[in-house]
Short mmCIF file of C-alpha atoms (C1' of nucleotides) in Angstrom, two decimals:
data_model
loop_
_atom_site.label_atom_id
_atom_site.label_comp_id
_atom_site.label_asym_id
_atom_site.label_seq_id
_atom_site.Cartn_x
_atom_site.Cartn_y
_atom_site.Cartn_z
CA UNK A 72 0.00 0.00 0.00
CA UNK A 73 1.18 3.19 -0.71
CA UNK A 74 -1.67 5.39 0.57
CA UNK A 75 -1.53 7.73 3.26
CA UNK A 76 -4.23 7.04 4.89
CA UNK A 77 -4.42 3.42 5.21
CA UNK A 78 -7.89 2.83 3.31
CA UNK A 79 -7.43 3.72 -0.44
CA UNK A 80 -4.59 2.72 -2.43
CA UNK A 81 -4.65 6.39 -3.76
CA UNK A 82 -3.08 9.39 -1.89
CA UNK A 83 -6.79 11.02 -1.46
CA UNK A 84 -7.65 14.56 -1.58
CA UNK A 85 -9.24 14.80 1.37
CA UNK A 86 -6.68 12.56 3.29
CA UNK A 87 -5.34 13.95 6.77
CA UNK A 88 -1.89 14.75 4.72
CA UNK A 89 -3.35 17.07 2.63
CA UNK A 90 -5.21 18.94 4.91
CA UNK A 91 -2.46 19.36 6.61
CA UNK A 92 -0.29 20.38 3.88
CA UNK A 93 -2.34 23.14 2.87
CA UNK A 94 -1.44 24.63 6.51
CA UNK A 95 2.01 24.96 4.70
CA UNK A 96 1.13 26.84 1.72
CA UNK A 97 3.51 29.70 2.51
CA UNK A 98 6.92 28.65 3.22
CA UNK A 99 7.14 31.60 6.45
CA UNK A 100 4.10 29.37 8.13
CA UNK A 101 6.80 27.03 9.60
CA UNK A 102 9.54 29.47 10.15
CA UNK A 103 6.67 31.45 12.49
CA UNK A 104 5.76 28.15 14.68
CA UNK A 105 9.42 27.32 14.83
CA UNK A 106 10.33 30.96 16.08
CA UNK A 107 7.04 30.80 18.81
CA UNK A 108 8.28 27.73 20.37
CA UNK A 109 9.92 29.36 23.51
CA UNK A 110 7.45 31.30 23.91
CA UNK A 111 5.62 34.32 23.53
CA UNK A 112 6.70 37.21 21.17
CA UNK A 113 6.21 40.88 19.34
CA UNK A 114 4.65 41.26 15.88
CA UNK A 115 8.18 43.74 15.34
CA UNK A 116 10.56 40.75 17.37
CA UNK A 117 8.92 38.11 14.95
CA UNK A 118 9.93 40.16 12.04
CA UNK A 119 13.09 40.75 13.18
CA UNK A 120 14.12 37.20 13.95
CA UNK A 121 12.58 36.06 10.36
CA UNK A 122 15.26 37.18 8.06
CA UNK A 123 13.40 38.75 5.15
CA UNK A 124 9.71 38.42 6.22
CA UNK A 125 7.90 41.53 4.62
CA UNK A 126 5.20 42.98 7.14
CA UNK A 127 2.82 41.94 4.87
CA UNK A 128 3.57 37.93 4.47
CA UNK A 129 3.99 38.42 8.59
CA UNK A 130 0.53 39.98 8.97
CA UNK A 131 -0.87 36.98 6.66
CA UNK A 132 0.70 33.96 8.29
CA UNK A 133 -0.04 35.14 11.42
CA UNK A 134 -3.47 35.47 10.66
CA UNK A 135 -3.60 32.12 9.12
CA UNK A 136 -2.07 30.57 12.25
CA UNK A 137 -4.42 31.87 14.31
CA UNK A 138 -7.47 31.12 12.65
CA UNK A 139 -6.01 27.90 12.03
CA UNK A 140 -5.78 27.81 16.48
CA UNK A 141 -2.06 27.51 16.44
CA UNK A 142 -1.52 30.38 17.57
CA UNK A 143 -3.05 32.68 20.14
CA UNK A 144 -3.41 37.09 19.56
CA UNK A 145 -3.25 39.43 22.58
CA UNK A 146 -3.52 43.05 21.95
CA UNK A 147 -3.06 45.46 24.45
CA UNK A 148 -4.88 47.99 24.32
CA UNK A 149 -1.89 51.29 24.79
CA UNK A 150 -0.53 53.87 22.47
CA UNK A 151 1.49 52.87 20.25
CA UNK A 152 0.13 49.30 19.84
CA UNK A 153 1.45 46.03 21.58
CA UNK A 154 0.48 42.62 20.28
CA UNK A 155 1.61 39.52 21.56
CA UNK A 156 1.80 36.15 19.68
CA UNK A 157 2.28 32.93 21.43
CA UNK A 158 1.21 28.45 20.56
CA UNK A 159 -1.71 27.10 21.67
CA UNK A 160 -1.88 24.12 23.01
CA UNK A 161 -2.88 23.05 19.52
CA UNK A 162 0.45 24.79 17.93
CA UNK A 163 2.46 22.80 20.86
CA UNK A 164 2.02 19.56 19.26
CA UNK A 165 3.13 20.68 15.61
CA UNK A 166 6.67 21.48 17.02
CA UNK A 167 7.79 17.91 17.35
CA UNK A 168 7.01 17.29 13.25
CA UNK A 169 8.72 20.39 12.28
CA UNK A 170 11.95 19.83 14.41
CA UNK A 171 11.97 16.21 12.90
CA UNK A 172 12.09 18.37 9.39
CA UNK A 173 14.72 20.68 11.02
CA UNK A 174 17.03 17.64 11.94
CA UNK A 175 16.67 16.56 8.65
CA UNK A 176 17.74 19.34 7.18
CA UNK A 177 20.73 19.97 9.62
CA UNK A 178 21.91 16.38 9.01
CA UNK A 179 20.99 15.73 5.09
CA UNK A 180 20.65 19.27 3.38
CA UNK A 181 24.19 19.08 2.66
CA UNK A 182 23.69 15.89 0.15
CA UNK A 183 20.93 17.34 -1.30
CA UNK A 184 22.80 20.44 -2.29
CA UNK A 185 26.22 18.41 -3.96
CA UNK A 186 23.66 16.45 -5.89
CA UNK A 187 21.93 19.50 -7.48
CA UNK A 188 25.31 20.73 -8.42
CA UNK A 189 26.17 17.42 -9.93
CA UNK A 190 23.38 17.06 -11.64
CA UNK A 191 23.65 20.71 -12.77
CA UNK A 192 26.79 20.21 -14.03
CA UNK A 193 25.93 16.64 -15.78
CA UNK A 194 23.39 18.30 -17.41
CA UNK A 195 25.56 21.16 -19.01
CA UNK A 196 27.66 18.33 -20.99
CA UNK A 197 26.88 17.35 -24.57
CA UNK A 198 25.27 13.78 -24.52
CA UNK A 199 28.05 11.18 -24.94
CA UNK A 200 29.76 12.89 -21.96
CA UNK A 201 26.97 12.11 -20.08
CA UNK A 202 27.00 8.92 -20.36
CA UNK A 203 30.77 8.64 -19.60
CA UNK A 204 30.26 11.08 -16.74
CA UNK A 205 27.16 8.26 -15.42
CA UNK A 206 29.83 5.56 -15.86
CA UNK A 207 32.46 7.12 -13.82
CA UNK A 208 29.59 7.73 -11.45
CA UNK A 209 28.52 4.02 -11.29
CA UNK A 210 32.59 3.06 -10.22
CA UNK A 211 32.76 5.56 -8.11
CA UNK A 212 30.08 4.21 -6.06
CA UNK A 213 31.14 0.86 -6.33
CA UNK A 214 33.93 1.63 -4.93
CA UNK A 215 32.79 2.64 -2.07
CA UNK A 216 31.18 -0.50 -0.63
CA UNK B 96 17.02 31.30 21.62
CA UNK B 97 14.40 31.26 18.85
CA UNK B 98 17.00 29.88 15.99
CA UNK B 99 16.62 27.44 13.84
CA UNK B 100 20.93 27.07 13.92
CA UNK B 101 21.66 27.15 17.29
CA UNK B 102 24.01 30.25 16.51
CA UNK B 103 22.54 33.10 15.95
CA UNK B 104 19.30 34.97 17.18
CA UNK B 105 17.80 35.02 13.58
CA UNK B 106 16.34 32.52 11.40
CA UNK B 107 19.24 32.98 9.04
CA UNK B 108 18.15 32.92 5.54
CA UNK B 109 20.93 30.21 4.74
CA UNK B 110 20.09 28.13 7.91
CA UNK B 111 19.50 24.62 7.03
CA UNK B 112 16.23 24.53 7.77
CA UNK B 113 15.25 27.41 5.39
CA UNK B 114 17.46 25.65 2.54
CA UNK B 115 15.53 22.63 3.19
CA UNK B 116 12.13 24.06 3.41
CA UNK B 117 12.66 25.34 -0.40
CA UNK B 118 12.79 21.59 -1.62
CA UNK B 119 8.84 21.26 -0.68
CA UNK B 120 7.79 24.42 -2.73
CA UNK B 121 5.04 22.67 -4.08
CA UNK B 122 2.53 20.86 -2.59
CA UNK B 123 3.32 18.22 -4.49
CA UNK B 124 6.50 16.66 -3.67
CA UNK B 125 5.46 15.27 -0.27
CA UNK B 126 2.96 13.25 -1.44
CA UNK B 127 5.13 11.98 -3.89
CA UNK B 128 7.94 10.68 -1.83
CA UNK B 129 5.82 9.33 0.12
CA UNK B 130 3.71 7.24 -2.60
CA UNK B 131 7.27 6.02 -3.43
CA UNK B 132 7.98 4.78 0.47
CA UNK B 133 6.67 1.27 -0.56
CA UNK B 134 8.71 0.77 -3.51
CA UNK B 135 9.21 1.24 -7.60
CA UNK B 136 6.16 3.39 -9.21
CA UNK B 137 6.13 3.78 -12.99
CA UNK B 138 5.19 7.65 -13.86
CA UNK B 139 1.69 6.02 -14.65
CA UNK B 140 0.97 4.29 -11.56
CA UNK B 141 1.84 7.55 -9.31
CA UNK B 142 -0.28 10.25 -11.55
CA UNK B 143 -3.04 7.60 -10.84
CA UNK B 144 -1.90 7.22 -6.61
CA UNK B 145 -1.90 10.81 -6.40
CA UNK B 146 -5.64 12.33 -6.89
CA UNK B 147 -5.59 15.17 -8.55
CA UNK B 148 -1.80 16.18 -9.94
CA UNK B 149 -1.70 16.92 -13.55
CA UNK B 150 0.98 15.58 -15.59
CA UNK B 151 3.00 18.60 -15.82
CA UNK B 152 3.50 19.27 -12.10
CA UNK B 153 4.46 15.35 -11.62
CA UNK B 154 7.12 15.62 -14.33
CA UNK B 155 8.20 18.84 -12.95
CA UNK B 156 8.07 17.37 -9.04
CA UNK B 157 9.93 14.18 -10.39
CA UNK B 158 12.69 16.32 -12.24
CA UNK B 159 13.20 18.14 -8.90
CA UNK B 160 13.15 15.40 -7.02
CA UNK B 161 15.77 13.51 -9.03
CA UNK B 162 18.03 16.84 -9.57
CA UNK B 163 18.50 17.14 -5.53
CA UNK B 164 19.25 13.19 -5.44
CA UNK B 165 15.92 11.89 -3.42
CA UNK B 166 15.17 10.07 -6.31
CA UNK B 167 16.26 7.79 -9.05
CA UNK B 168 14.68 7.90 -12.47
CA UNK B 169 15.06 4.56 -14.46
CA UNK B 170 14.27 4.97 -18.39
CA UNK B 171 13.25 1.68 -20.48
CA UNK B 172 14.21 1.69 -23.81
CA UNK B 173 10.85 0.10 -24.86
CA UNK B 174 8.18 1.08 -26.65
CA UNK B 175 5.62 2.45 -25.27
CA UNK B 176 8.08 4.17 -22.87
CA UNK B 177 8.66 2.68 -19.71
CA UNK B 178 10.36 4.83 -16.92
CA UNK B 179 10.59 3.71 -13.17
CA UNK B 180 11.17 6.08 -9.66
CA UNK B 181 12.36 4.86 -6.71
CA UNK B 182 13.83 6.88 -3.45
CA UNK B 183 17.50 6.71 -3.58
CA UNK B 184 18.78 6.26 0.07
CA UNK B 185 19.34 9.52 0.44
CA UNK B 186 15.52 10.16 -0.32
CA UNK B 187 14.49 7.10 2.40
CA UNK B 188 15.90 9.23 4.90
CA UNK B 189 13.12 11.94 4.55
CA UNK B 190 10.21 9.35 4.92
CA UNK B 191 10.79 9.59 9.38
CA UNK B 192 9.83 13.16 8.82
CA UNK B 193 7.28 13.18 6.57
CA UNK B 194 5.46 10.41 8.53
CA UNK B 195 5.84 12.55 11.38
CA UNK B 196 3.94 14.79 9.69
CA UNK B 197 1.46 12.66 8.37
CA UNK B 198 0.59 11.34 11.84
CA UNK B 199 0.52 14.38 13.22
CA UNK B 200 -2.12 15.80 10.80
CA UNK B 201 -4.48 12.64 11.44
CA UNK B 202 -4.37 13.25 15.01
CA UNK B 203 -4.80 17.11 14.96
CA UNK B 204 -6.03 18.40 11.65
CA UNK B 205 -9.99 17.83 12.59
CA UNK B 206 -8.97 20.45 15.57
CA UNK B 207 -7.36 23.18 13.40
CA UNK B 208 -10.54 22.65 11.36
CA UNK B 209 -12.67 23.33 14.17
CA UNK B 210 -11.04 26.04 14.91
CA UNK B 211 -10.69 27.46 11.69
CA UNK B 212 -14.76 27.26 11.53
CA UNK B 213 -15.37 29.05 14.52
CA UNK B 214 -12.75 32.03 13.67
CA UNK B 215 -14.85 32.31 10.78
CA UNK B 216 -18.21 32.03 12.12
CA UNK B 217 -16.85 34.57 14.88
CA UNK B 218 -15.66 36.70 12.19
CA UNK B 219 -18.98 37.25 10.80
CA UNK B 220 -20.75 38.29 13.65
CA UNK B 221 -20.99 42.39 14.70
CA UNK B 222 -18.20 43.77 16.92
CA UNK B 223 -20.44 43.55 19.96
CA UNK B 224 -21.45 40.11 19.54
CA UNK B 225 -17.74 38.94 19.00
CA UNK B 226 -17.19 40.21 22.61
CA UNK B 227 -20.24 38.38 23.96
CA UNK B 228 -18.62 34.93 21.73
CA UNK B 229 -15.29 35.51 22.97
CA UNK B 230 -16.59 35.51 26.55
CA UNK B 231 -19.16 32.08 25.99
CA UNK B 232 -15.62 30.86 24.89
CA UNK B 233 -13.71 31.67 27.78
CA UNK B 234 -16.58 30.89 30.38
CA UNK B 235 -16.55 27.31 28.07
CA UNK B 236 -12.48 26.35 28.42
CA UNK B 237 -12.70 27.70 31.97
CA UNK B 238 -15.25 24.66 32.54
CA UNK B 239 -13.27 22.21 30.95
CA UNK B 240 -10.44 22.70 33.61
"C1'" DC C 176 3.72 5.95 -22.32
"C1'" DG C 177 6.15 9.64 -20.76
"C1'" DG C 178 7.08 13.43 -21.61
"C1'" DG C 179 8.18 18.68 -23.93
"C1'" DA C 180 6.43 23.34 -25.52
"C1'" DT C 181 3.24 26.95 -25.35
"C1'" DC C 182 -0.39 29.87 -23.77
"C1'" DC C 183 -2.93 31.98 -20.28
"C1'" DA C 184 -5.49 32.76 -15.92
"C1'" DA C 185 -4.96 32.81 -11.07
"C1'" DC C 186 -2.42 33.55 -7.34
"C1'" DA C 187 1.47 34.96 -4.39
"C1'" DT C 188 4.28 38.43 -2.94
"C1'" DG C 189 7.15 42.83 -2.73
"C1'" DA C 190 6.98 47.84 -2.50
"C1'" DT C 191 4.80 51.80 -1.14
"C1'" DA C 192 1.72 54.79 1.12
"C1'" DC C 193 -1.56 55.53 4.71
"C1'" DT C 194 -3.66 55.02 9.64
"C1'" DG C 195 -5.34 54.60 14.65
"C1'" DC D 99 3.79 49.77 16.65
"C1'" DA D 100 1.07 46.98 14.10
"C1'" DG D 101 -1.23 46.85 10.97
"C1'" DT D 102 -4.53 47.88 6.12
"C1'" DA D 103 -5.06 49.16 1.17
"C1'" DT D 104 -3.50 49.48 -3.34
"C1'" DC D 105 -0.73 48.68 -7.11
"C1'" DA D 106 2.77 46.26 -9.83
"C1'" DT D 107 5.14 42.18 -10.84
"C1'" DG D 108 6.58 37.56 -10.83
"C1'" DT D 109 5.43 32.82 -10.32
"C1'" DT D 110 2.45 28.80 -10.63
"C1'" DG D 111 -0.09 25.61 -12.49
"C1'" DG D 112 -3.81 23.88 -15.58
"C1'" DA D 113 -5.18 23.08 -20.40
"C1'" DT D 114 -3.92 21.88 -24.74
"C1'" DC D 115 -1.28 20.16 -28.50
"C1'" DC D 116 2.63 17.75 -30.17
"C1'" DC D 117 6.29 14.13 -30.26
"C1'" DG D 118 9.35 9.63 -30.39
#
DNA sequence: CGGGATCCAACATGATACTG
DNA sequence: CAGTATCATGTTGGATCCCG
């Protein structure tokens, strides 16, 4: 089986996954919930801390969050404004998945990027250097079992 | 420390997680690795697993995933065409996180739905009358404690 | 069968200006 | 300070047609 939600052997459209994905249709979502997790912070420290966040994307996301009831909205009510963004219980529990994507990327990013190169740079050559260049390849990992 | 590198106060644009994050830019390549968990999928067999992805963003999602080395691609020189994807082993190691993913969305996605519902419904009520919900609501988790 | 090429509509997002 | 509103632009993705 191959489905991701145990019933169908088709990834469904309305399977928990998806749902769930489209939480993640901005890539700052994450970045937000990651940057909440010790606790409580400014709309201004949150868009410090997220290198290259526009106001705008930051005004969105959180918004999205907190309809979403990952993440809670306190405003207080003094001159100038002070608004104060913090997990909800509900946001708690989506830290664990996205550090298990951070480790990943700590540990494996690194592979990912040398392959894109290589394949960038296979890619440039005319074809029969290809297939010399996938030939070296092939010995080159045979030699290293 | 709200960092996603353990070095700096900022989530760093070139922090691993943020280089990581750009490999799921579409919604797409998730599901894909993960219809490929279980094994070899011809191009076929996974536009028919995956509900709803048109042939162009597959081929596109497949060429990604191949070009940052999470997959192979395996062309049969038969006619009709036969071409074959598997994960490399650099691609099995992204499965843990996914499925963390995936199990966390079965357990908590029918929340962030409720909750979405009632920030809407909320949202469509008068001023006045979303002070008089927001108070029903607190009066409603205080008796839950 | 497994694509590639093209066109086009929808959407996402940055920049800028304005506001309580 | 923490937004909102508007405009301009770039990107995405579906539809369609073609190919070996």
């Amino acid at each position: 089986m191959v489905t991701f939600n145990d019933s169908k052997p088709t990834i469904d459209v309305l399977c928990p996954t998806r749902r769930g994905l489209s939480l993640l249709s901005n890539q700052w979502t994450l970045l937000v919930l990651g940057a909440l997790h010790k606790g409580t912070l400014r709309f201004s420290e949150l868009q410090t801390i997220i290198e290259g966040i526009s106001k705008k994307m930051l005004t969105q996301t959180l918004r999205d969050l907190e309809r979403n009831g990952l993440i809670k909205r306190v405003v207080y009510p003094v001159i100038p404004p002070m608004v104060e963004y913090s997990l909800t219980p509900l946001g708690e529990t989506i830290i664990e998945p996205i550090w298990a994507f951070r480790d990943w990327s700590e540990e494996h990013i690194e592979e990912v990027e040398r392959a894109r190169e290589e394949y960038d740079r296979r890619s440039r050559l005319p074809l029969q250097e290809q297939t010399a260049a996938l030939v070296q390849q092939r010995a080159h990992e045979a030699s290293e079992l």
